[in-house]
């Protein structure tokens, strides 16, 4: 080490570590007074305290090899320079005052979790209530209507008389909407269980030689769309048939009920 130090300068970290290692090895850091660092250490209280503190840390981390070493290192730890801790305490208090932020409010963990569970339960209940309310509104009022849209006009009606099943009856109503689209709503007494097949709605001629399927009837009240461009005068009869899952799209030949579509009174 050939550096020169004035009283206003301080040792580098590398030199402090080197001197501290010498001191923790039971060699005096200022014994060799010929080095500039050692001479500076004798004149500078700050660097002396820095080296001494670092040496104590090294000694504390180094395992003792014998009882004598342990006693000697313990004695070193118990003998800080006079006034050192007062200086450290003053510096620490000043730094803490400058950087300390107001403490965050302490919240009991159980209280916080309970509040969160309560909020989640209330939020979930509110969401469930909204969902149930919306479902009930839809069930009671039907699908929402577009504001200003005129009501569909009744275009025709049909009373469905039993054909192959004496107690099976129904009725059908055809509506014309503002855009010209026709829909057919059919109501029947009952629908079969899924394992017994399904019902299908048809428009046909009076001889049942020409038929057009409008779709399946899965509930006692079903609405289907009538294909545009269809000449209803050629298919004046509403037919409800009993079908099976046999892969055959044609009419099964089993008509449960049927009836002619009569124009609505104007």
Short mmCIF file of C-alpha atoms in Angstrom, two decimals:
data_model
loop_
_atom_site.label_atom_id
_atom_site.label_comp_id
_atom_site.label_asym_id
_atom_site.label_seq_id
_atom_site.Cartn_x
_atom_site.Cartn_y
_atom_site.Cartn_z
CA UNK A 1 0.00 0.00 0.00
CA UNK A 2 1.72 3.15 -1.20
CA UNK A 3 -1.17 5.63 -1.05
CA UNK A 4 -0.80 8.83 0.95
CA UNK A 5 -3.72 10.05 3.05
CA UNK A 6 -4.32 13.48 4.47
CA UNK A 7 -6.37 13.95 7.68
CA UNK A 8 -9.33 15.07 5.55
CA UNK A 9 -9.33 11.88 3.44
CA UNK A 10 -10.51 8.40 4.41
CA UNK A 11 -9.43 4.86 3.62
CA UNK A 12 -10.93 2.95 0.72
CA UNK A 13 -13.22 -0.02 1.36
CA UNK A 14 -10.54 -2.45 0.20
CA UNK A 15 -8.01 -1.08 2.69
CA UNK A 16 -10.56 -1.10 5.49
CA UNK A 17 -11.33 -4.76 4.77
CA UNK A 18 -7.62 -5.65 4.64
CA UNK A 19 -6.88 -3.92 7.93
CA UNK A 20 -9.98 -5.42 9.54
CA UNK A 21 -8.88 -8.92 8.52
CA UNK A 22 -5.49 -8.26 10.08
CA UNK A 23 -7.13 -7.01 13.26
CA UNK A 24 -9.53 -9.96 13.46
CA UNK A 25 -6.51 -12.25 13.12
CA UNK A 26 -5.16 -10.85 16.40
CA UNK A 27 -2.66 -8.54 14.70
CA UNK A 28 -2.83 -4.85 15.49
CA UNK A 29 -4.01 -2.84 12.51
CA UNK A 30 -1.75 0.03 13.56
CA UNK A 31 1.25 -2.03 14.60
CA UNK A 32 3.05 -1.38 11.35
CA UNK A 33 3.23 2.40 11.52
CA UNK A 34 5.34 2.62 8.38
CA UNK A 35 2.37 2.26 6.00
CA UNK A 36 0.37 5.35 5.03
CA UNK A 37 -2.87 3.55 5.89
CA UNK A 38 -1.66 2.66 9.38
CA UNK A 39 -0.49 6.21 10.03
CA UNK A 40 -3.83 7.55 8.79
CA UNK A 41 -5.64 5.10 11.06
CA UNK A 42 -3.82 6.56 14.08
CA UNK A 43 -5.01 10.06 13.16
CA UNK A 44 -8.59 9.43 11.91
CA UNK A 45 -11.18 8.34 14.47
CA UNK A 46 -13.78 7.59 11.77
CA UNK A 47 -11.54 5.19 9.85
CA UNK A 48 -10.39 3.59 13.09
CA UNK A 49 -13.97 2.96 14.12
CA UNK A 50 -14.76 1.66 10.62
CA UNK A 51 -11.89 -0.83 10.72
CA UNK A 52 -12.71 -1.91 14.29
CA UNK A 53 -16.39 -2.52 13.52
CA UNK A 54 -15.54 -4.50 10.40
CA UNK A 55 -13.03 -6.58 12.36
CA UNK A 56 -15.67 -7.42 14.97
CA UNK A 57 -18.06 -8.60 12.28
CA UNK A 58 -15.38 -10.81 10.74
CA UNK A 59 -14.53 -12.23 14.15
CA UNK A 60 -18.16 -12.95 14.94
CA UNK A 61 -18.66 -14.80 11.65
CA UNK A 62 -15.45 -16.81 11.93
CA UNK A 63 -15.87 -20.08 13.93
CA UNK A 64 -13.63 -20.35 16.98
CA UNK A 65 -10.92 -23.02 16.79
CA UNK A 66 -10.39 -23.25 20.54
CA UNK A 67 -11.78 -22.03 23.85
CA UNK A 68 -8.95 -19.49 24.13
CA UNK A 69 -9.82 -18.03 20.72
CA UNK A 70 -13.48 -17.81 21.74
CA UNK A 71 -12.62 -16.00 24.98
CA UNK A 72 -10.26 -13.61 23.20
CA UNK A 73 -12.75 -12.80 20.42
CA UNK A 74 -15.51 -12.30 23.00
CA UNK A 75 -13.26 -9.90 24.87
CA UNK A 76 -12.65 -7.95 21.65
CA UNK A 77 -16.39 -7.68 21.04
CA UNK A 78 -16.94 -6.28 24.53
CA UNK A 79 -14.45 -3.42 24.18
CA UNK A 80 -15.65 -0.82 21.59
CA UNK A 81 -13.87 2.54 21.34
CA UNK A 82 -15.17 5.21 23.73
CA UNK A 83 -18.03 7.20 22.26
CA UNK A 84 -18.48 4.91 19.21
CA UNK A 85 -22.01 3.79 19.99
CA UNK A 86 -23.09 7.33 20.79
CA UNK A 87 -21.92 8.44 17.35
CA UNK A 88 -23.67 5.48 15.65
CA UNK A 89 -26.89 6.11 17.59
CA UNK A 90 -26.89 9.78 16.65
CA UNK A 91 -26.32 9.02 12.95
CA UNK A 92 -29.00 6.32 12.96
CA UNK A 93 -31.55 8.59 14.63
CA UNK A 94 -30.90 11.35 12.09
CA UNK A 95 -31.27 8.98 9.11
CA UNK A 96 -34.44 7.47 10.55
CA UNK A 97 -35.98 10.90 11.07
CA UNK A 98 -35.24 11.91 7.48
CA UNK A 99 -36.56 8.72 5.83
CA UNK A 100 -39.23 7.41 8.18
CA UNK A 101 -42.71 7.22 6.69
CA UNK A 102 -45.93 7.17 8.73
CA UNK A 103 -46.65 3.57 9.74
CA UNK A 104 -49.40 1.80 7.89
CA UNK A 105 -52.49 1.04 9.95
CA UNK A 106 -52.44 -2.43 11.43
CA UNK A 107 -55.32 -4.64 10.36
CA UNK A 108 -56.08 -7.86 12.16
CA UNK A 109 -55.69 -10.69 9.64
CA UNK A 110 -58.79 -12.51 10.81
CA UNK A 111 -60.83 -9.29 10.58
CA UNK A 112 -59.53 -8.59 7.09
CA UNK A 113 -60.30 -12.11 5.88
CA UNK A 114 -63.73 -11.95 7.46
CA UNK A 115 -64.44 -8.63 5.77
CA UNK A 116 -63.29 -10.02 2.43
CA UNK A 117 -65.48 -13.09 2.82
CA UNK A 118 -68.42 -10.87 3.79
CA UNK A 119 -67.88 -8.67 0.75
CA UNK A 120 -67.58 -11.69 -1.52
CA UNK A 121 -70.76 -13.19 -0.06
CA UNK A 122 -72.70 -9.94 -0.43
CA UNK A 123 -71.36 -9.42 -3.96
CA UNK A 124 -72.17 -13.00 -4.92
CA UNK A 125 -75.64 -12.74 -3.45
CA UNK A 126 -76.27 -9.49 -5.28
CA UNK A 127 -75.08 -10.99 -8.56
CA UNK A 128 -77.22 -14.07 -8.01
CA UNK A 129 -80.20 -11.85 -7.22
CA UNK A 130 -79.72 -9.91 -10.43
CA UNK A 131 -79.44 -13.13 -12.42
CA UNK A 132 -82.59 -14.58 -10.85
CA UNK A 133 -84.43 -11.30 -11.37
CA UNK A 134 -83.43 -11.20 -15.02
CA UNK A 135 -84.50 -14.82 -15.49
CA UNK A 136 -87.87 -14.18 -13.87
CA UNK A 137 -88.41 -11.05 -15.94
CA UNK A 138 -87.64 -12.98 -19.11
CA UNK A 139 -89.95 -15.82 -18.11
CA UNK A 140 -92.84 -13.50 -17.24
CA UNK A 141 -92.45 -10.82 -19.86
CA UNK A 142 -90.85 -12.83 -22.65
CA UNK A 143 -88.03 -11.57 -24.83
CA UNK A 144 -87.45 -7.79 -24.62
CA UNK A 145 -88.97 -5.86 -27.49
CA UNK A 146 -87.15 -3.28 -29.53
CA UNK A 147 -88.47 0.19 -28.61
CA UNK A 148 -90.87 1.45 -31.28
CA UNK A 149 -91.26 -1.94 -32.96
CA UNK A 150 -94.93 -2.59 -33.83
CA UNK A 151 -96.66 -5.66 -32.52
CA UNK A 152 -96.89 -8.58 -34.98
CA UNK A 153 -100.27 -9.01 -36.65
CA UNK A 154 -102.28 -12.21 -36.41
CA UNK A 155 -102.49 -13.61 -39.95
CA UNK A 156 -104.22 -16.97 -39.41
CA UNK A 157 -105.40 -19.58 -36.91
CA UNK A 158 -105.79 -23.37 -36.94
CA UNK A 159 -107.51 -25.74 -34.54
CA UNK A 160 -105.62 -29.05 -34.48
CA UNK A 161 -107.97 -31.99 -34.18
CA UNK A 162 -106.84 -35.47 -33.04
CA UNK A 163 -105.89 -37.87 -35.83
CA UNK A 164 -104.07 -40.96 -34.55
CA UNK A 165 -104.32 -40.19 -30.83
CA UNK A 166 -107.77 -39.40 -29.49
CA UNK A 167 -106.72 -37.13 -26.63
CA UNK A 168 -104.06 -35.18 -28.50
CA UNK A 169 -105.21 -31.68 -29.44
CA UNK A 170 -103.62 -28.34 -30.18
CA UNK A 171 -103.87 -24.98 -31.88
CA UNK A 172 -101.67 -22.84 -34.09
CA UNK A 173 -101.38 -19.11 -34.78
CA UNK A 174 -99.52 -17.44 -37.63
CA UNK A 175 -98.14 -13.90 -37.15
CA UNK A 176 -96.85 -11.41 -39.66
CA UNK A 177 -94.08 -9.11 -38.37
CA UNK A 178 -93.20 -5.56 -39.44
CA UNK A 179 -90.43 -6.81 -41.71
CA UNK A 180 -92.83 -9.19 -43.48
CA UNK A 181 -91.52 -12.33 -41.77
CA UNK A 182 -94.09 -14.98 -40.81
CA UNK A 183 -93.86 -17.05 -37.62
CA UNK A 184 -96.03 -19.95 -36.52
CA UNK A 185 -96.72 -20.61 -32.83
CA UNK A 186 -98.15 -24.03 -32.01
CA UNK A 187 -99.50 -25.20 -28.67
CA UNK A 188 -100.07 -28.89 -27.98
CA UNK A 189 -101.42 -30.84 -25.04
CA UNK A 190 -98.20 -32.73 -24.37
CA UNK A 191 -94.84 -33.75 -25.78
CA UNK A 192 -93.38 -37.27 -25.62
CA UNK A 193 -90.51 -38.27 -23.37
CA UNK A 194 -87.15 -38.06 -25.14
CA UNK A 195 -86.81 -41.83 -25.27
CA UNK A 196 -90.16 -42.02 -27.06
CA UNK A 197 -89.14 -39.71 -29.91
CA UNK A 198 -90.21 -36.16 -30.68
CA UNK A 199 -92.87 -34.06 -32.40
CA UNK A 200 -92.38 -32.33 -35.74
CA UNK A 201 -94.36 -29.45 -37.22
CA UNK A 202 -95.32 -29.41 -40.89
CA UNK A 203 -97.25 -27.37 -43.43
CA UNK A 204 -98.85 -29.61 -46.08
CA UNK A 205 -101.52 -29.82 -48.68
CA UNK A 206 -104.91 -31.38 -47.99
CA UNK A 207 -103.94 -34.76 -49.46
CA UNK A 208 -100.72 -34.94 -47.37
CA UNK A 209 -98.76 -35.55 -50.57
CA UNK A 210 -96.63 -32.43 -50.30
CA UNK A 211 -95.12 -31.40 -46.98
CA UNK A 212 -92.61 -28.85 -45.70
CA UNK A 213 -91.05 -29.34 -42.26
CA UNK A 214 -90.87 -26.25 -40.04
CA UNK A 215 -88.91 -27.89 -37.19
CA UNK A 216 -89.31 -29.90 -34.02
CA UNK A 217 -91.79 -29.24 -31.22
CA UNK A 218 -89.91 -29.73 -27.96
CA UNK A 219 -92.28 -27.98 -25.55
CA UNK A 220 -96.03 -27.55 -25.32
CA UNK A 221 -95.62 -24.05 -26.83
CA UNK A 222 -93.18 -23.63 -29.70
CA UNK A 223 -92.63 -20.82 -32.22
CA UNK A 224 -90.96 -21.45 -35.57
CA UNK A 225 -90.19 -19.31 -38.62
CA UNK A 226 -92.07 -19.85 -41.86
CA UNK A 227 -89.76 -19.88 -44.91
CA UNK A 228 -90.02 -16.71 -46.98
CA UNK A 229 -91.49 -17.06 -50.46
CA UNK A 230 -93.63 -20.03 -49.49
CA UNK A 231 -97.08 -20.12 -51.13
CA UNK A 232 -99.33 -20.82 -48.17
CA UNK A 233 -102.29 -21.50 -50.44
CA UNK A 234 -100.53 -24.68 -51.56
CA UNK A 235 -99.78 -25.77 -47.96
CA UNK A 236 -102.88 -24.77 -45.99
CA UNK A 237 -102.82 -27.55 -43.35
CA UNK A 238 -100.85 -27.54 -40.08
CA UNK A 239 -99.67 -31.07 -39.19
CA UNK A 240 -98.02 -32.34 -36.00
CA UNK A 241 -96.39 -35.75 -36.38
CA UNK A 242 -94.75 -38.21 -34.00
CA UNK A 243 -91.21 -38.96 -35.14
CA UNK A 244 -88.41 -41.27 -33.99
CA UNK A 245 -84.64 -40.92 -34.05
CA UNK A 246 -84.23 -43.16 -37.06
CA UNK A 247 -82.27 -40.85 -39.36
CA UNK A 248 -85.20 -40.53 -41.78
CA UNK A 249 -86.12 -36.83 -42.28
CA UNK A 250 -89.41 -37.60 -44.02
CA UNK A 251 -92.82 -37.65 -42.33
CA UNK A 252 -93.30 -40.81 -40.25
CA UNK A 253 -96.89 -41.18 -41.44
CA UNK A 254 -98.14 -40.85 -37.85
CA UNK A 255 -100.04 -37.56 -37.57
CA UNK A 256 -101.17 -36.86 -34.01
CA UNK A 257 -103.22 -33.77 -34.86
CA UNK A 258 -103.87 -31.55 -37.86
CA UNK A 259 -106.07 -28.67 -38.96
CA UNK A 260 -106.46 -26.11 -41.77
CA UNK A 261 -105.10 -22.58 -41.34
CA UNK A 262 -107.97 -20.09 -41.48
CA UNK A 263 -107.35 -16.40 -42.24
CA UNK A 264 -107.67 -14.16 -39.19
CA UNK A 265 -110.63 -11.80 -38.99
CA UNK A 266 -109.61 -8.43 -40.36
#
